[in-house]
Coordinates of C-alpha atoms and ligand atoms in Angstrom, one line a residue:
M1 CA 58.5 101.1 116.2
A2 CA 62.1 100.9 114.9
S3 CA 63.4 99.7 118.3
S4 CA 64.3 96.1 118.7
R5 CA 62.8 96.2 122.3
L6 CA 59.1 96.3 123.0
D7 CA 59.2 97.5 126.7
G8 CA 55.7 98.2 128.0
A9 CA 54.1 97.4 124.6
V10 CA 50.8 95.5 125.0
A11 CA 50.8 92.4 122.9
L12 CA 47.9 90.0 122.1
V13 CA 48.8 86.6 120.8
T14 CA 46.2 84.2 119.6
G15 CA 46.8 80.4 119.6
A16 CA 49.3 81.0 122.4
S17 CA 48.5 77.8 124.2
S18 CA 50.7 75.8 121.9
G19 CA 53.3 75.7 119.2
I20 CA 54.2 78.9 117.3
G21 CA 51.9 81.1 119.4
A22 CA 53.4 80.0 122.8
A23 CA 56.9 80.5 121.4
A24 CA 55.9 84.0 120.1
A25 CA 54.5 84.9 123.5
R26 CA 57.8 83.9 125.2
R27 CA 59.8 85.9 122.7
L28 CA 57.6 89.0 123.1
A29 CA 57.9 88.7 126.9
A30 CA 61.7 88.6 126.5
L31 CA 61.5 91.8 124.5
G32 CA 59.7 93.5 127.3
A33 CA 56.1 93.3 126.1
R34 CA 53.0 93.0 128.4
L35 CA 51.3 89.8 127.2
F36 CA 47.7 88.8 126.7
V37 CA 47.6 85.2 125.5
A38 CA 44.5 83.6 124.0
G39 CA 43.7 79.9 123.3
R40 CA 41.1 77.3 124.0
D41 CA 42.9 74.9 126.3
A42 CA 42.8 76.6 129.7
E43 CA 45.5 74.4 131.3
R44 CA 48.1 74.8 128.6
L45 CA 47.2 78.5 128.1
G46 CA 47.5 79.1 131.9
A47 CA 51.0 77.5 131.9
V48 CA 52.1 79.9 129.1
A49 CA 50.5 82.9 130.8
R50 CA 52.4 82.1 134.0
A51 CA 55.7 81.6 132.1
V52 CA 55.4 85.1 130.4
N53 CA 53.8 86.8 133.4
G54 CA 50.8 87.5 131.2
T55 CA 47.0 87.3 131.2
A56 CA 45.3 84.2 129.9
L57 CA 42.1 84.7 127.9
T58 CA 40.4 81.4 127.1
C59 CA 38.1 81.6 124.0
D60 CA 37.1 79.6 121.0
L61 CA 37.5 82.0 118.0
T62 CA 35.0 80.0 115.9
E63 CA 32.2 81.2 118.3
P64 CA 30.2 84.1 116.9
G65 CA 31.6 87.4 118.1
A66 CA 34.4 85.8 120.0
A67 CA 37.3 87.6 118.2
T68 CA 35.7 91.1 118.6
E69 CA 34.9 90.3 122.3
L70 CA 38.5 89.1 122.9
A71 CA 39.9 92.4 121.4
A72 CA 37.4 94.4 123.5
L73 CA 38.5 92.7 126.7
V74 CA 42.2 93.5 126.1
L75 CA 41.4 97.1 125.0
E76 CA 39.3 97.5 128.1
T77 CA 41.9 96.1 130.4
A78 CA 45.1 97.5 129.0
G79 CA 43.8 100.5 127.1
R80 CA 45.5 99.6 123.8
V81 CA 47.0 96.8 121.7
D82 CA 50.4 97.6 120.2
V83 CA 51.2 94.2 118.9
L84 CA 48.7 91.7 117.5
V85 CA 49.9 88.3 116.5
N86 CA 47.1 86.6 114.6
N87 CA 48.4 83.0 114.9
A88 CA 45.5 80.7 116.0
G89 CA 44.7 78.3 113.2
Q90 CA 43.7 74.8 112.4
G91 CA 44.4 72.5 109.5
W92 CA 42.4 70.0 107.7
A93 CA 43.7 67.1 105.6
G94 CA 41.2 65.2 103.4
A95 CA 39.1 65.5 100.3
L96 CA 36.7 68.4 100.1
T97 CA 33.8 66.0 99.7
A98 CA 34.6 64.7 103.2
M99 CA 33.9 68.1 104.7
D100 CA 30.5 69.3 105.8
D101 CA 29.4 72.9 105.9
A102 CA 30.2 73.2 109.6
D103 CA 33.8 72.0 109.0
I104 CA 34.2 74.6 106.2
T105 CA 32.8 77.4 108.3
R106 CA 35.0 76.5 111.3
L107 CA 38.2 76.4 109.2
I108 CA 37.5 79.6 107.5
T109 CA 36.5 81.4 110.7
V110 CA 39.5 80.5 112.8
N111 CA 42.0 80.9 109.9
L112 CA 40.6 84.0 108.3
T113 CA 37.5 85.7 109.7
A114 CA 38.8 85.8 113.3
P115 CA 42.1 87.5 112.3
V116 CA 40.1 90.0 110.2
S117 CA 37.8 90.8 113.1
L118 CA 40.7 91.1 115.6
T119 CA 42.6 93.4 113.3
R120 CA 39.5 95.5 112.7
A121 CA 39.0 95.9 116.4
V122 CA 42.6 97.0 117.3
L123 CA 43.3 99.1 114.2
P124 CA 41.6 102.4 115.2
G125 CA 43.8 102.7 118.3
M126 CA 47.0 101.9 116.3
L127 CA 46.0 104.5 113.7
A128 CA 45.3 107.1 116.4
R129 CA 48.7 106.4 118.1
G130 CA 50.5 106.3 114.7
R131 CA 52.2 103.0 115.5
G132 CA 51.5 99.3 115.8
H133 CA 52.5 95.8 114.7
L134 CA 50.1 93.5 113.0
G135 CA 51.4 90.0 112.6
F136 CA 49.8 87.2 110.6
V137 CA 50.8 83.5 110.6
G138 CA 50.0 82.4 107.1
S139 CA 51.2 79.3 105.4
I140 CA 52.9 78.1 102.3
A141 CA 49.6 76.3 101.6
G142 CA 48.1 79.8 101.0
R143 CA 50.7 80.7 98.5
L144 CA 50.7 77.5 96.5
G145 CA 47.6 75.5 97.2
V146 CA 47.9 72.0 98.6
R147 CA 46.1 68.8 97.5
E148 CA 43.4 67.8 100.0
E149 CA 43.9 71.0 101.9
A150 CA 41.7 73.2 99.7
V151 CA 39.7 75.0 102.3
Y152 CA 42.7 75.6 104.6
S153 CA 44.8 76.8 101.6
A154 CA 42.0 79.1 100.5
A155 CA 41.7 80.6 104.0
K156 CA 45.4 81.2 104.3
A157 CA 45.5 82.7 100.8
G158 CA 42.7 85.0 102.0
L159 CA 44.8 86.0 105.0
T160 CA 47.8 86.8 102.7
V161 CA 45.7 89.1 100.5
F162 CA 44.1 90.7 103.5
A163 CA 47.5 91.5 104.9
D164 CA 48.7 92.8 101.5
S165 CA 45.7 95.0 101.2
L166 CA 45.9 96.3 104.7
R167 CA 49.6 97.1 104.2
Q168 CA 48.6 99.4 101.4
E169 CA 45.7 100.9 103.4
T170 CA 47.9 101.7 106.4
A171 CA 51.0 102.8 104.4
G172 CA 52.5 105.9 106.0
T173 CA 50.6 105.5 109.3
G174 CA 53.4 103.9 111.3
I175 CA 51.8 100.5 111.3
V176 CA 53.8 97.5 110.3
V177 CA 52.0 94.5 108.7
T178 CA 54.1 91.3 108.6
E179 CA 53.2 87.8 107.5
L180 CA 55.1 84.7 108.4
V181 CA 54.8 82.1 105.7
P182 CA 55.9 78.8 107.3
A183 CA 56.2 75.5 105.5
V184 CA 56.5 72.9 108.2
V185 CA 56.8 73.6 111.9
D186 CA 57.2 70.9 114.6
T187 CA 54.0 71.5 116.6
A188 CA 50.7 69.8 117.4
F189 CA 49.2 71.1 114.2
F190 CA 49.5 67.8 112.3
A191 CA 48.1 65.7 115.2
T192 CA 45.2 68.1 115.6
R193 CA 44.3 68.0 111.9
G194 CA 44.5 64.2 112.1
R195 CA 47.2 63.5 109.5
P196 CA 50.9 63.4 110.2
Y197 CA 53.4 65.2 108.0
Q198 CA 54.9 62.6 105.8
R199 CA 57.2 64.3 103.3
S200 CA 61.0 64.3 103.6
S201 CA 61.3 67.9 102.6
P202 CA 61.1 70.6 103.8
Q203 CA 62.1 69.4 107.2
P204 CA 60.0 70.6 110.2
V205 CA 61.6 73.4 112.1
P206 CA 61.1 74.1 115.9
P207 CA 58.4 76.6 116.8
D208 CA 61.0 78.9 118.4
R209 CA 62.5 79.4 114.9
A210 CA 59.1 80.3 113.5
A211 CA 58.5 82.8 116.3
D212 CA 61.9 84.4 115.8
A213 CA 61.3 84.6 112.0
L214 CA 58.0 86.4 112.6
L215 CA 59.1 88.8 115.3
G216 CA 62.5 89.5 113.7
A217 CA 60.7 90.4 110.5
M218 CA 58.1 92.5 112.4
L219 CA 60.7 94.5 114.3
R220 CA 62.7 95.1 111.1
G221 CA 59.5 96.4 109.4
R222 CA 59.5 93.6 106.8
H223 CA 56.4 92.6 105.0
E224 CA 56.9 88.8 105.0
A225 CA 59.2 86.1 106.1
Y226 CA 59.3 82.6 104.5
L227 CA 60.4 79.7 106.7
P228 CA 62.6 78.2 105.4
R229 CA 63.6 81.1 103.2
W230 CA 64.0 78.9 100.1
M231 CA 60.3 78.2 100.1
Y232 CA 60.0 81.5 98.2
L233 CA 61.4 79.7 95.2
P234 CA 58.4 77.6 94.3
V235 CA 56.2 80.7 94.8
A236 CA 58.3 82.7 92.4
L237 CA 58.3 79.8 89.9
R238 CA 54.5 79.6 90.1
A239 CA 54.2 83.3 89.5
T240 CA 56.7 83.5 86.6
L241 CA 56.4 80.0 84.9
P242 CA 53.0 78.6 86.0
R243 CA 52.9 75.8 83.5
T244 CA 56.3 74.5 84.5
Y245 CA 55.3 74.9 88.2
R246 CA 52.1 72.8 87.6
R247 CA 54.0 70.1 85.8
L248 CA 56.5 69.9 88.7
A249 CA 53.8 70.0 91.3
A250 CA 51.9 67.2 89.6
R251 CA 55.0 65.1 89.6
F252 CA 56.4 65.9 93.1
G253 CA 53.2 67.0 94.9
Ligands
NAP301 N1 52.9 73.7 112.1 C1 53.0 73.9 110.8 O1 53.7 73.2 110.1 C2 52.4 75.1 110.2 C3 52.7 75.4 108.9 C4 52.1 76.6 108.3 C5 51.3 77.4 109.0 N2 51.0 77.0 110.3 C6 50.1 77.9 111.1 O2 50.7 78.3 112.3 C7 49.7 78.7 113.2 C8 50.0 78.1 114.6 O3 49.9 76.7 114.5 P1 50.9 75.7 115.2 O4 51.7 75.0 114.2 O5 51.6 76.4 116.3 O6 49.9 74.6 115.7 P2 49.3 74.2 117.2 O7 50.5 73.9 118.1 O8 48.3 73.2 117.0 O9 48.7 75.6 117.7 C9 47.5 76.1 117.2 C10 46.9 77.1 118.2 O10 45.7 77.7 117.6 C11 44.7 77.6 118.7 N3 43.4 77.4 118.1 C12 43.0 76.4 117.2 N4 41.7 76.5 117.0 C13 41.3 77.6 117.7 C14 40.0 78.1 117.9 N5 38.9 77.7 117.3 N6 39.9 79.2 118.8 C15 40.9 79.6 119.4 N7 42.2 79.1 119.3 C16 42.3 78.1 118.4 C17 45.1 76.4 119.5 O11 44.5 76.5 120.8 P3 44.2 75.2 121.7 O12 45.4 74.3 121.5 O13 44.1 75.8 123.0 O14 43.0 74.5 121.2 C18 46.6 76.5 119.5 O15 47.0 77.4 120.5 C19 48.3 78.2 112.6 O16 47.7 79.4 112.1 C20 48.8 77.3 111.5 O17 47.8 77.3 110.4 C21 51.5 75.9 110.9

């Protein structure tokens, strides 16, 4: 899909009841897509669905089989998914020892297993049609690792490598795999995880900017988009001069 319009394309956005997902749904609707929006909070999700003239599908992606059922429902209703935005996610701030097995499973399921299952479910149709957009909302935490966010960082790192591998697997098929790598976005994410964002840099950006960065990169066929763009620098430093990066990370966090 080289066009910058998505008229008639069927788009499924997870985590659309809030923040980046709600903004992505609005942006996709403005581009002409037919929206299916998923989230847990029926009231907030319903408001987004009405605003984008879309269909609300309430589900908890940590429930066994929920991701596959969600994809099946959209495929049954619309016949296809042209754009999948794997955005639903949750953070966790605190020591690993403060987590129990259920916390760990929940975090890995919503941030990694559910996107893998959803992608698995919509991929055959995209391959058969020779086109499709697979979007992933990762995190800078998955590129660098963040203190007291070990499981969240690991899940997002898994998502990055999943997207990278899938990009290779689908090369030449007409499918575009794009990952947004945000640093800090002004959403409910921090309140939900139970610890506010306390650093002075990078500054939080509005969710609309995150949605624009993801969808802009997707429509241009780009593999990834850092937000802000300069967040690529610590990632490059870590890859090229790991000891220097670790010294700086230990000092500045
Ligand atoms: N905000 C940031 O600074 C930041 C930075 C890097 C990456 N990210 C990533 O950006 C993505 C979107 O987060 P956001 O910042 O927009 O936060 P948000 O406003 O809290 O939105 C999170 C969305 O995910 C949904 N969700 C969470 N757990 C779910 C579950 N078990 N089943 C189904 N849906 C679930 C929420 O649904 P309900 O509200 O209906 O429960 C909500 O729609 C996440 O993947 C997050 O990891 C955010």
